[in-house]
Each structure stands twice: as structure tokens, then as C-alpha cells.
PDB file of C-alpha atoms and ligand atoms in Angstrom:
ATOM      1  CA  MET A   6      -9.696  12.390  12.173  1.00 89.00           C
ATOM      2  CA  ARG A   7     -12.402  14.165  10.113  1.00 94.00           C
ATOM      3  CA  ILE A   8     -14.725  12.270   7.654  1.00 97.00           C
ATOM      4  CA  LEU A   9     -16.971  13.516   4.907  1.00 98.00           C
ATOM      5  CA  VAL A  10     -19.941  11.091   4.293  1.00 98.00           C
ATOM      6  CA  VAL A  11     -21.546  11.903   0.446  1.00 98.00           C
ATOM      7  CA  GLU A  12     -25.019   9.498   0.589  1.00 98.00           C
ATOM      8  CA  ASP A  13     -28.376  10.770  -0.666  1.00 97.00           C
ATOM      9  CA  ASP A  14     -29.993   7.622   1.519  1.00 97.00           C
ATOM     10  CA  ALA A  15     -31.084   9.469   4.738  1.00 97.00           C
ATOM     11  CA  ASP A  16     -31.580   6.256   6.591  1.00 97.00           C
ATOM     12  CA  LEU A  17     -27.738   4.681   5.394  1.00 97.00           C
ATOM     13  CA  SER A  18     -26.292   8.284   6.100  1.00 97.00           C
ATOM     14  CA  ARG A  19     -27.602   8.318   9.423  1.00 97.00           C
ATOM     15  CA  GLN A  20     -26.046   4.900  10.218  1.00 97.00           C
ATOM     16  CA  LEU A  21     -22.920   5.772   8.783  1.00 97.00           C
ATOM     17  CA  VAL A  22     -22.882   9.140  10.858  1.00 97.00           C
ATOM     18  CA  ALA A  23     -23.367   7.345  14.143  1.00 97.00           C
ATOM     19  CA  ALA A  24     -20.971   4.279  13.477  1.00 97.00           C
ATOM     20  CA  LEU A  25     -18.275   6.763  12.414  1.00 96.00           C
ATOM     21  CA  LYS A  26     -18.856   9.127  15.744  1.00 95.00           C
ATOM     22  CA  ASP A  27     -19.072   6.250  17.622  1.00 93.00           C
ATOM     23  CA  ALA A  28     -15.239   5.285  16.372  1.00 92.00           C
ATOM     24  CA  GLY A  29     -14.293   8.650  16.968  1.00 90.00           C
ATOM     25  CA  TYR A  30     -14.322  10.510  14.034  1.00 94.00           C
ATOM     26  CA  ALA A  31     -15.717  14.135  13.498  1.00 95.00           C
ATOM     27  CA  VAL A  32     -18.019  13.953  10.703  1.00 97.00           C
ATOM     28  CA  ASP A  33     -19.593  15.860   8.216  1.00 97.00           C
ATOM     29  CA  THR A  34     -22.334  15.089   5.679  1.00 98.00           C
ATOM     30  CA  ALA A  35     -23.480  15.935   2.135  1.00 98.00           C
ATOM     31  CA  ASN A  36     -26.671  14.406   0.644  1.00 97.00           C
ATOM     32  CA  ASP A  37     -25.834  15.179  -2.922  1.00 98.00           C
ATOM     33  CA  GLY A  38     -22.824  15.051  -5.570  1.00 98.00           C
ATOM     34  CA  GLU A  39     -22.660  18.989  -5.835  1.00 98.00           C
ATOM     35  CA  GLU A  40     -22.737  19.615  -1.989  1.00 98.00           C
ATOM     36  CA  GLY A  41     -20.118  16.794  -1.365  1.00 98.00           C
ATOM     37  CA  HIS A  42     -17.890  17.906  -4.389  1.00 98.00           C
ATOM     38  CA  PHE A  43     -17.806  21.331  -2.523  1.00 98.00           C
ATOM     39  CA  LEU A  44     -17.324  20.161   0.784  1.00 97.00           C
ATOM     40  CA  GLY A  45     -14.386  17.798  -0.402  1.00 97.00           C
ATOM     41  CA  ASP A  46     -13.175  20.706  -2.370  1.00 96.00           C
ATOM     42  CA  THR A  47     -12.856  23.404   0.315  1.00 94.00           C
ATOM     43  CA  GLU A  48     -12.295  21.352   3.507  1.00 94.00           C
ATOM     44  CA  PRO A  49      -9.712  19.110   4.813  1.00 92.00           C
ATOM     45  CA  TYR A  50     -10.798  15.863   5.402  1.00 95.00           C
ATOM     46  CA  ASP A  51      -8.905  12.927   6.352  1.00 94.00           C
ATOM     47  CA  ALA A  52     -10.910  10.404   4.238  1.00 97.00           C
ATOM     48  CA  VAL A  53     -14.450  10.071   2.077  1.00 98.00           C
ATOM     49  CA  VAL A  54     -17.068   7.649   2.146  1.00 98.00           C
ATOM     50  CA  LEU A  55     -18.816   8.559  -1.466  1.00 98.00           C
ATOM     51  CA  ASP A  56     -21.811   6.831  -2.731  1.00 97.00           C
ATOM     52  CA  VAL A  57     -21.460   6.419  -6.413  1.00 95.00           C
ATOM     53  CA  GLY A  58     -25.609   6.803  -6.987  1.00 94.00           C
ATOM     54  CA  LEU A  59     -26.039  10.324  -6.371  1.00 96.00           C
ATOM     55  CA  PRO A  60     -28.458  13.239  -7.505  1.00 97.00           C
ATOM     56  CA  ARG A  61     -27.174  16.603  -9.076  1.00 97.00           C
ATOM     57  CA  MET A  62     -23.664  14.825  -9.684  1.00 97.00           C
ATOM     58  CA  ASP A  63     -22.743  11.027  -9.513  1.00 96.00           C
ATOM     59  CA  GLY A  64     -20.138   9.918  -7.164  1.00 96.00           C
ATOM     60  CA  ILE A  65     -17.752   9.192  -9.985  1.00 96.00           C
ATOM     61  CA  SER A  66     -17.787  12.666 -11.427  1.00 97.00           C
ATOM     62  CA  VAL A  67     -17.317  14.003  -8.126  1.00 97.00           C
ATOM     63  CA  LEU A  68     -14.099  11.764  -7.337  1.00 96.00           C
ATOM     64  CA  GLU A  69     -12.762  12.836 -10.852  1.00 96.00           C
ATOM     65  CA  GLN A  70     -13.087  16.188 -10.661  1.00 96.00           C
ATOM     66  CA  TRP A  71     -11.538  16.197  -6.952  1.00 96.00           C
ATOM     67  CA  ARG A  72      -8.501  14.149  -8.414  1.00 94.00           C
ATOM     68  CA  ARG A  73      -8.204  16.482 -11.163  1.00 93.00           C
ATOM     69  CA  ASP A  74      -8.137  19.510  -8.958  1.00 92.00           C
ATOM     70  CA  GLY A  75      -5.458  17.648  -6.896  1.00 91.00           C
ATOM     71  CA  ARG A  76      -7.567  16.851  -3.971  1.00 92.00           C
ATOM     72  CA  ALA A  77      -5.531  13.255  -2.751  1.00 91.00           C
ATOM     73  CA  MET A  78      -7.734  12.393  -0.024  1.00 94.00           C
ATOM     74  CA  PRO A  79      -8.482   8.789   0.684  1.00 96.00           C
ATOM     75  CA  VAL A  80     -11.754   8.141  -0.869  1.00 97.00           C
ATOM     76  CA  LEU A  81     -13.943   4.976  -0.130  1.00 97.00           C
ATOM     77  CA  LEU A  82     -16.662   4.621  -2.613  1.00 96.00           C
ATOM     78  CA  LEU A  83     -20.075   2.660  -2.041  1.00 96.00           C
ATOM     79  CA  THR A  84     -21.379   0.712  -4.908  1.00 92.00           C
ATOM     80  CA  ALA A  85     -24.246  -1.082  -6.044  1.00 84.00           C
ATOM     81  CA  ARG A  86     -23.652  -4.826  -5.561  1.00 71.00           C
ATOM     82  CA  ASP A  87     -24.153  -5.695  -9.041  1.00 74.00           C
ATOM     83  CA  ARG A  88     -22.565  -3.071 -10.827  1.00 77.00           C
ATOM     84  CA  TRP A  89     -19.121  -4.284 -11.052  1.00 82.00           C
ATOM     85  CA  SER A  90     -18.716  -1.440 -13.970  1.00 86.00           C
ATOM     86  CA  ASP A  91     -18.874   0.958 -11.036  1.00 86.00           C
ATOM     87  CA  LYS A  92     -16.137  -0.628  -9.290  1.00 85.00           C
ATOM     88  CA  VAL A  93     -13.710  -0.393 -12.426  1.00 87.00           C
ATOM     89  CA  GLN A  94     -14.954   3.238 -13.027  1.00 90.00           C
ATOM     90  CA  GLY A  95     -14.564   4.026  -9.265  1.00 90.00           C
ATOM     91  CA  ILE A  96     -10.822   2.812  -9.367  1.00 88.00           C
ATOM     92  CA  ASP A  97     -10.173   4.432 -12.663  1.00 90.00           C
ATOM     93  CA  ALA A  98     -11.418   7.911 -11.423  1.00 92.00           C
ATOM     94  CA  GLY A  99      -8.914   7.525  -8.182  1.00 92.00           C
ATOM     95  CA  ALA A 100     -10.939   5.676  -5.676  1.00 95.00           C
ATOM     96  CA  ASP A 101      -8.653   3.966  -2.886  1.00 94.00           C
ATOM     97  CA  ASP A 102     -10.795   1.214  -1.762  1.00 94.00           C
ATOM     98  CA  TYR A 103     -14.941   0.156  -2.176  1.00 93.00           C
ATOM     99  CA  VAL A 104     -17.630  -1.591  -0.357  1.00 94.00           C
ATOM    100  CA  ALA A 105     -20.603  -3.105  -2.234  1.00 93.00           C
ATOM    101  CA  LYS A 106     -23.896  -2.248  -0.759  1.00 93.00           C
ATOM    102  CA  PRO A 107     -25.511  -3.833   1.289  1.00 92.00           C
ATOM    103  CA  PHE A 108     -22.309  -4.019   3.456  1.00 94.00           C
ATOM    104  CA  HIS A 109     -21.868  -4.691   7.178  1.00 95.00           C
ATOM    105  CA  MET A 110     -20.804  -0.891   9.323  1.00 96.00           C
ATOM    106  CA  GLU A 111     -17.634  -2.968  10.543  1.00 95.00           C
ATOM    107  CA  GLU A 112     -16.674  -3.577   6.975  1.00 95.00           C
ATOM    108  CA  VAL A 113     -16.564   0.029   6.309  1.00 96.00           C
ATOM    109  CA  LEU A 114     -14.680   1.166   9.666  1.00 96.00           C
ATOM    110  CA  ALA A 115     -11.887  -1.442   8.837  1.00 95.00           C
ATOM    111  CA  ARG A 116     -11.688  -0.069   5.428  1.00 95.00           C
ATOM    112  CA  LEU A 117     -11.368   3.328   6.529  1.00 94.00           C
ATOM    113  CA  ARG A 118      -9.170   2.725   9.183  1.00 92.00           C
ATOM    114  CA  ALA A 119      -6.846   1.062   6.928  1.00 92.00           C
ATOM    115  CA  LEU A 120      -7.307   3.841   4.265  1.00 93.00           C
ATOM    116  CA  VAL A 121      -6.295   6.722   6.960  1.00 89.00           C
ATOM    117  CA  ARG A 122      -3.548   4.355   7.985  1.00 85.00           C
ATOM    118  CA  ARG A 123      -1.958   4.030   4.728  1.00 85.00           C
ATOM    119  CA  ALA A 124      -2.272   7.968   3.780  1.00 84.00           C
ATOM    120  CA  ALA A 125      -0.174   8.391   7.173  1.00 78.00           C
ATOM    121  CA  GLY A 126       2.317   5.980   5.710  1.00 75.00           C
ATOM    122  CA  HIS A 127       1.466   3.224   8.663  1.00 73.00           C
ATOM    123  CA  ALA A 128       0.807  -0.267   7.822  1.00 68.00           C
ATOM    124  CA  ALA A 129      -0.223  -1.396  11.246  1.00 76.00           C
ATOM    125  CA  ASN A 130      -2.951  -0.415  13.669  1.00 80.00           C
ATOM    126  CA  GLU A 131      -0.466   0.401  16.179  1.00 86.00           C
ATOM    127  CA  ILE A 132       1.807   3.192  16.151  1.00 88.00           C
ATOM    128  CA  GLU A 133       4.699   3.363  18.209  1.00 88.00           C
ATOM    129  CA  CYS A 134       6.867   6.013  19.179  1.00 89.00           C
ATOM    130  CA  GLY A 135       9.831   5.496  21.913  1.00 89.00           C
ATOM    131  CA  PRO A 136       7.891   4.298  25.096  1.00 91.00           C
ATOM    132  CA  VAL A 137       4.686   5.138  23.574  1.00 94.00           C
ATOM    133  CA  ARG A 138       2.269   2.786  21.563  1.00 94.00           C
ATOM    134  CA  LEU A 139      -1.055   3.768  20.432  1.00 93.00           C
ATOM    135  CA  ASP A 140      -3.600   1.064  19.126  1.00 91.00           C
ATOM    136  CA  ILE A 141      -6.108   2.830  16.622  1.00 85.00           C
ATOM    137  CA  LYS A 142      -8.159   0.167  16.672  1.00 81.00           C
ATOM    138  CA  ALA A 143      -8.699  -0.433  20.614  1.00 85.00           C
ATOM    139  CA  GLY A 144      -8.116   3.238  21.081  1.00 87.00           C
ATOM    140  CA  ARG A 145      -5.820   2.412  23.835  1.00 92.00           C
ATOM    141  CA  VAL A 146      -2.609   3.992  24.810  1.00 95.00           C
ATOM    142  CA  THR A 147       0.414   2.440  26.673  1.00 95.00           C
ATOM    143  CA  VAL A 148       3.409   4.195  27.974  1.00 94.00           C
ATOM    144  CA  ASN A 149       6.146   1.634  28.887  1.00 92.00           C
ATOM    145  CA  GLY A 150       3.615  -1.009  28.426  1.00 91.00           C
ATOM    146  CA  ASN A 151       1.641   0.552  31.065  1.00 94.00           C
ATOM    147  CA  PRO A 152      -2.079   1.717  29.955  1.00 94.00           C
ATOM    148  CA  ILE A 153      -2.855   5.351  30.391  1.00 95.00           C
ATOM    149  CA  LYS A 154      -6.155   6.640  30.615  1.00 94.00           C
ATOM    150  CA  LEU A 155      -7.002   9.527  27.960  1.00 93.00           C
ATOM    151  CA  THR A 156     -10.424  11.201  27.150  1.00 90.00           C
ATOM    152  CA  SER A 157     -11.753  10.584  23.513  1.00 87.00           C
ATOM    153  CA  HIS A 158     -10.148  14.566  22.608  1.00 87.00           C
ATOM    154  CA  GLU A 159      -7.092  13.815  24.074  1.00 92.00           C
ATOM    155  CA  PHE A 160      -6.568  10.502  22.507  1.00 93.00           C
ATOM    156  CA  LYS A 161      -7.819  12.159  18.854  1.00 91.00           C
ATOM    157  CA  VAL A 162      -4.927  15.092  19.709  1.00 93.00           C
ATOM    158  CA  LEU A 163      -2.195  12.525  20.322  1.00 95.00           C
ATOM    159  CA  GLU A 164      -3.383  10.207  17.422  1.00 93.00           C
ATOM    160  CA  TYR A 165      -3.123  12.904  14.960  1.00 93.00           C
ATOM    161  CA  LEU A 166       0.295  14.119  15.977  1.00 94.00           C
ATOM    162  CA  MET A 167       1.607  10.464  16.027  1.00 93.00           C
ATOM    163  CA  HIS A 168       0.037   9.802  12.569  1.00 90.00           C
ATOM    164  CA  HIS A 169       1.891  12.673  11.519  1.00 90.00           C
ATOM    165  CA  ARG A 170       4.876  12.573  13.590  1.00 89.00           C
ATOM    166  CA  ASP A 171       8.313  14.268  12.362  1.00 90.00           C
ATOM    167  CA  ARG A 172       6.422  17.150  11.099  1.00 93.00           C
ATOM    168  CA  VAL A 173       4.710  20.395  12.611  1.00 95.00           C
ATOM    169  CA  VAL A 174       1.123  20.232  12.918  1.00 95.00           C
ATOM    170  CA  SER A 175      -0.402  23.811  13.476  1.00 93.00           C
ATOM    171  CA  ARG A 176      -3.484  24.350  15.866  1.00 90.00           C
ATOM    172  CA  THR A 177      -5.531  25.185  13.142  1.00 88.00           C
ATOM    173  CA  GLU A 178      -4.422  21.784  11.153  1.00 91.00           C
ATOM    174  CA  LEU A 179      -5.495  20.025  14.482  1.00 90.00           C
ATOM    175  CA  THR A 180      -8.757  21.968  14.674  1.00 88.00           C
ATOM    176  CA  GLU A 181      -9.920  21.308  11.107  1.00 88.00           C
ATOM    177  CA  HIS A 182      -9.152  17.503  11.288  1.00 89.00           C
ATOM    178  CA  LEU A 183     -10.412  16.881  14.740  1.00 87.00           C
ATOM    179  CA  TYR A 184     -13.731  18.576  14.882  1.00 84.00           C
ATOM    180  CA  ASP A 185     -16.837  18.587  12.469  1.00 82.00           C
ATOM    181  CA  GLN A 186     -18.236  21.968  10.566  1.00 77.00           C
ATOM    182  CA  ASP A 187     -20.462  22.621  13.304  1.00 72.00           C
ATOM    183  CA  PHE A 188     -17.611  22.888  16.225  1.00 70.00           C
ATOM    184  CA  ASP A 189     -17.064  25.919  17.670  1.00 68.00           C
ATOM    185  CA  ARG A 190     -13.632  26.252  16.710  1.00 67.00           C
ATOM    186  CA  ASP A 191     -11.493  28.071  19.150  1.00 70.00           C
ATOM    187  CA  SER A 192      -7.810  26.959  18.896  1.00 62.00           C
ATOM    188  CA  ASN A 193      -7.434  27.564  22.772  1.00 77.00           C
ATOM    189  CA  THR A 194      -9.180  24.323  23.069  1.00 82.00           C
ATOM    190  CA  ILE A 195      -6.453  22.251  21.257  1.00 86.00           C
ATOM    191  CA  GLU A 196      -3.899  24.285  23.588  1.00 88.00           C
ATOM    192  CA  VAL A 197      -5.986  22.943  26.766  1.00 88.00           C
ATOM    193  CA  PHE A 198      -6.184  19.128  25.470  1.00 89.00           C
ATOM    194  CA  VAL A 199      -2.454  18.978  24.574  1.00 92.00           C
ATOM    195  CA  GLY A 200      -1.528  20.454  28.040  1.00 92.00           C
ATOM    196  CA  ARG A 201      -3.504  17.850  29.861  1.00 93.00           C
ATOM    197  CA  LEU A 202      -1.976  15.175  27.320  1.00 93.00           C
ATOM    198  CA  ARG A 203       1.301  16.249  28.081  1.00 93.00           C
ATOM    199  CA  LYS A 204       0.735  15.537  32.006  1.00 93.00           C
ATOM    200  CA  LYS A 205      -0.268  12.021  30.769  1.00 94.00           C
ATOM    201  CA  VAL A 206       2.462  11.019  28.346  1.00 93.00           C
ATOM    202  CA  PRO A 207       6.448  11.450  28.759  1.00 90.00           C
ATOM    203  CA  SER A 208       6.946  15.181  29.125  1.00 82.00           C
ATOM    204  CA  ASP A 209       9.232  15.502  26.104  1.00 88.00           C
ATOM    205  CA  LEU A 210       7.109  13.421  23.738  1.00 92.00           C
ATOM    206  CA  ILE A 211       5.049  16.554  22.292  1.00 94.00           C
ATOM    207  CA  GLU A 212       7.588  19.316  21.142  1.00 93.00           C
ATOM    208  CA  THR A 213       5.788  23.016  20.954  1.00 93.00           C
ATOM    209  CA  VAL A 214       7.447  24.774  17.962  1.00 93.00           C
ATOM    210  CA  ARG A 215       7.130  28.441  18.719  1.00 90.00           C
ATOM    211  CA  GLY A 216       4.488  30.008  16.449  1.00 88.00           C
ATOM    212  CA  LEU A 217       3.951  27.007  14.254  1.00 91.00           C
ATOM    213  CA  GLY A 218       2.454  24.449  16.115  1.00 94.00           C
ATOM    214  CA  TYR A 219       3.419  20.751  17.716  1.00 95.00           C
ATOM    215  CA  ARG A 220       5.489  18.205  16.988  1.00 95.00           C
ATOM    216  CA  ILE A 221       6.303  14.782  17.906  1.00 93.00           C
ATOM    217  CA  VAL A 222       9.617  13.149  16.797  1.00 87.00           C
ATOM    218  CA  THR A 223      10.582   9.644  16.371  1.00 83.00           C
ATOM    219  CA  PRO A 224      13.555   8.930  18.672  1.00 79.00           C
ATOM    220  CA  GLY A 225      16.798   8.749  16.525  1.00 74.00           C
ATOM    221  CA  ASN A 226      15.341  11.169  14.048  1.00 68.00           C
ATOM    222  CA  VAL A 227      16.521  14.612  14.122  1.00 56.00           C
ATOM    223  CA  ALA A 228      14.062  17.436  14.152  1.00 50.00           C
TER     224      ALA A 228
HETATM  225 CA1   CA B  23     -27.522   6.305  -3.482  1.00 52.43          CA
END
């Protein structure tokens, strides 16, 4: 999952990036509203952490512009503690949730997890697909109740495919959502991860759709 952090406070931005990377997200940053708006407009993010008070373009305007242009990614707004008007304006502008500063990093992480989950249509922290069960929060995967060991890259690929199951996900989409801007994007890497992943999960879980990408089909659903 790839997250954009738009925050002009350098310390806070660093802390957010460190915590998000620790939690397994790919992270891009912008430190003013214009750059943030541009990135959110041109790159496919799974969620955005957006500060309200930003130089060059305030967070509310950035959000309004995105929503006007049909950009629907989940947005978590960072508001100042006492500015209740920011919260109201933010929600009116299309924010999905907000956290007031100063906040505990754990709260931001929990709210982001919930936003990403809801955006993919899941209500719980666990996604199940036949014998495979993936615990998003704990970063654990079991097959028929037995834990399997995945590298963080393998986990990210499986998580993304399970989040978006029953539809075809292209290699490009996987690359765009799993890595930040600075990553050397070679779609062969994805093939390697999927290949390794297939040796650890039931062999028929991840389907290759020739020329299009990969798909995980919920048992009982007709592909
Ligand atoms: Ca600020």
C-alpha cells in the first residue's frame, strides 16, 4: 500500500514517514500544498495523510480540488487541536477521517488501516480467502490455521491482491501501489515475488491472467 504524506513540519513529517515505513507502507512526501496536490493528482495512492495548515495551498483547498477532479482516495486530515472549524470544513471538503494534533502515532496508523480497509470494502482487520487468512494489523498469514513465513515484499503483494480480490490486478498497478517514487520500478521484480509467494500459499490461489496480471478469486465466486 502506498501512502502520500503532505506535512510542512519537517520533524513531524519524518516521524510519520518512519512510522508508516515501519508499518510496511511505501511512502512519498510533499511539504507544501501545491506539491501535495500535484502528487495526489498524478500518482495512485491508497491513502493520503494531509495537514490542513500548509504553505502555498492549504490542505482543505488541496482536498476540494482532488474531489472536484474525481480523485477518490481515502484522506486522513491532520487538524490543529482547537480548530473545530477545520474539522467541519475538512469533512465537508471530502475528508474520510481526521486526527487532531498533537496525536499518538498509533492512532494515525489505526485510522489509516481502517481507511484503507474500508476503501477496499472490508470491515475487519482480517481478510479470508478459502484456507488463507491474512491479518493486516499483525502482518501474519495462515494457511489452514498454520502460520506461513513471508518476506515483507511477499506479504505486500499478497495483501494487495487479497484486498482487491475477484478482479485482475496488473503488474503495473502492483508496482505503483507497493513502492514509493524512488523505487527502481522493474515489473520483473513483481513476477519474482509472485513466484516465491506461490510456493508458500496454495498453488491455485493466485491466478495469472495472461497479458493482464494476477487475480485471487474468492472460492465460490465465478471468475
Ligand atoms: Ca502545518
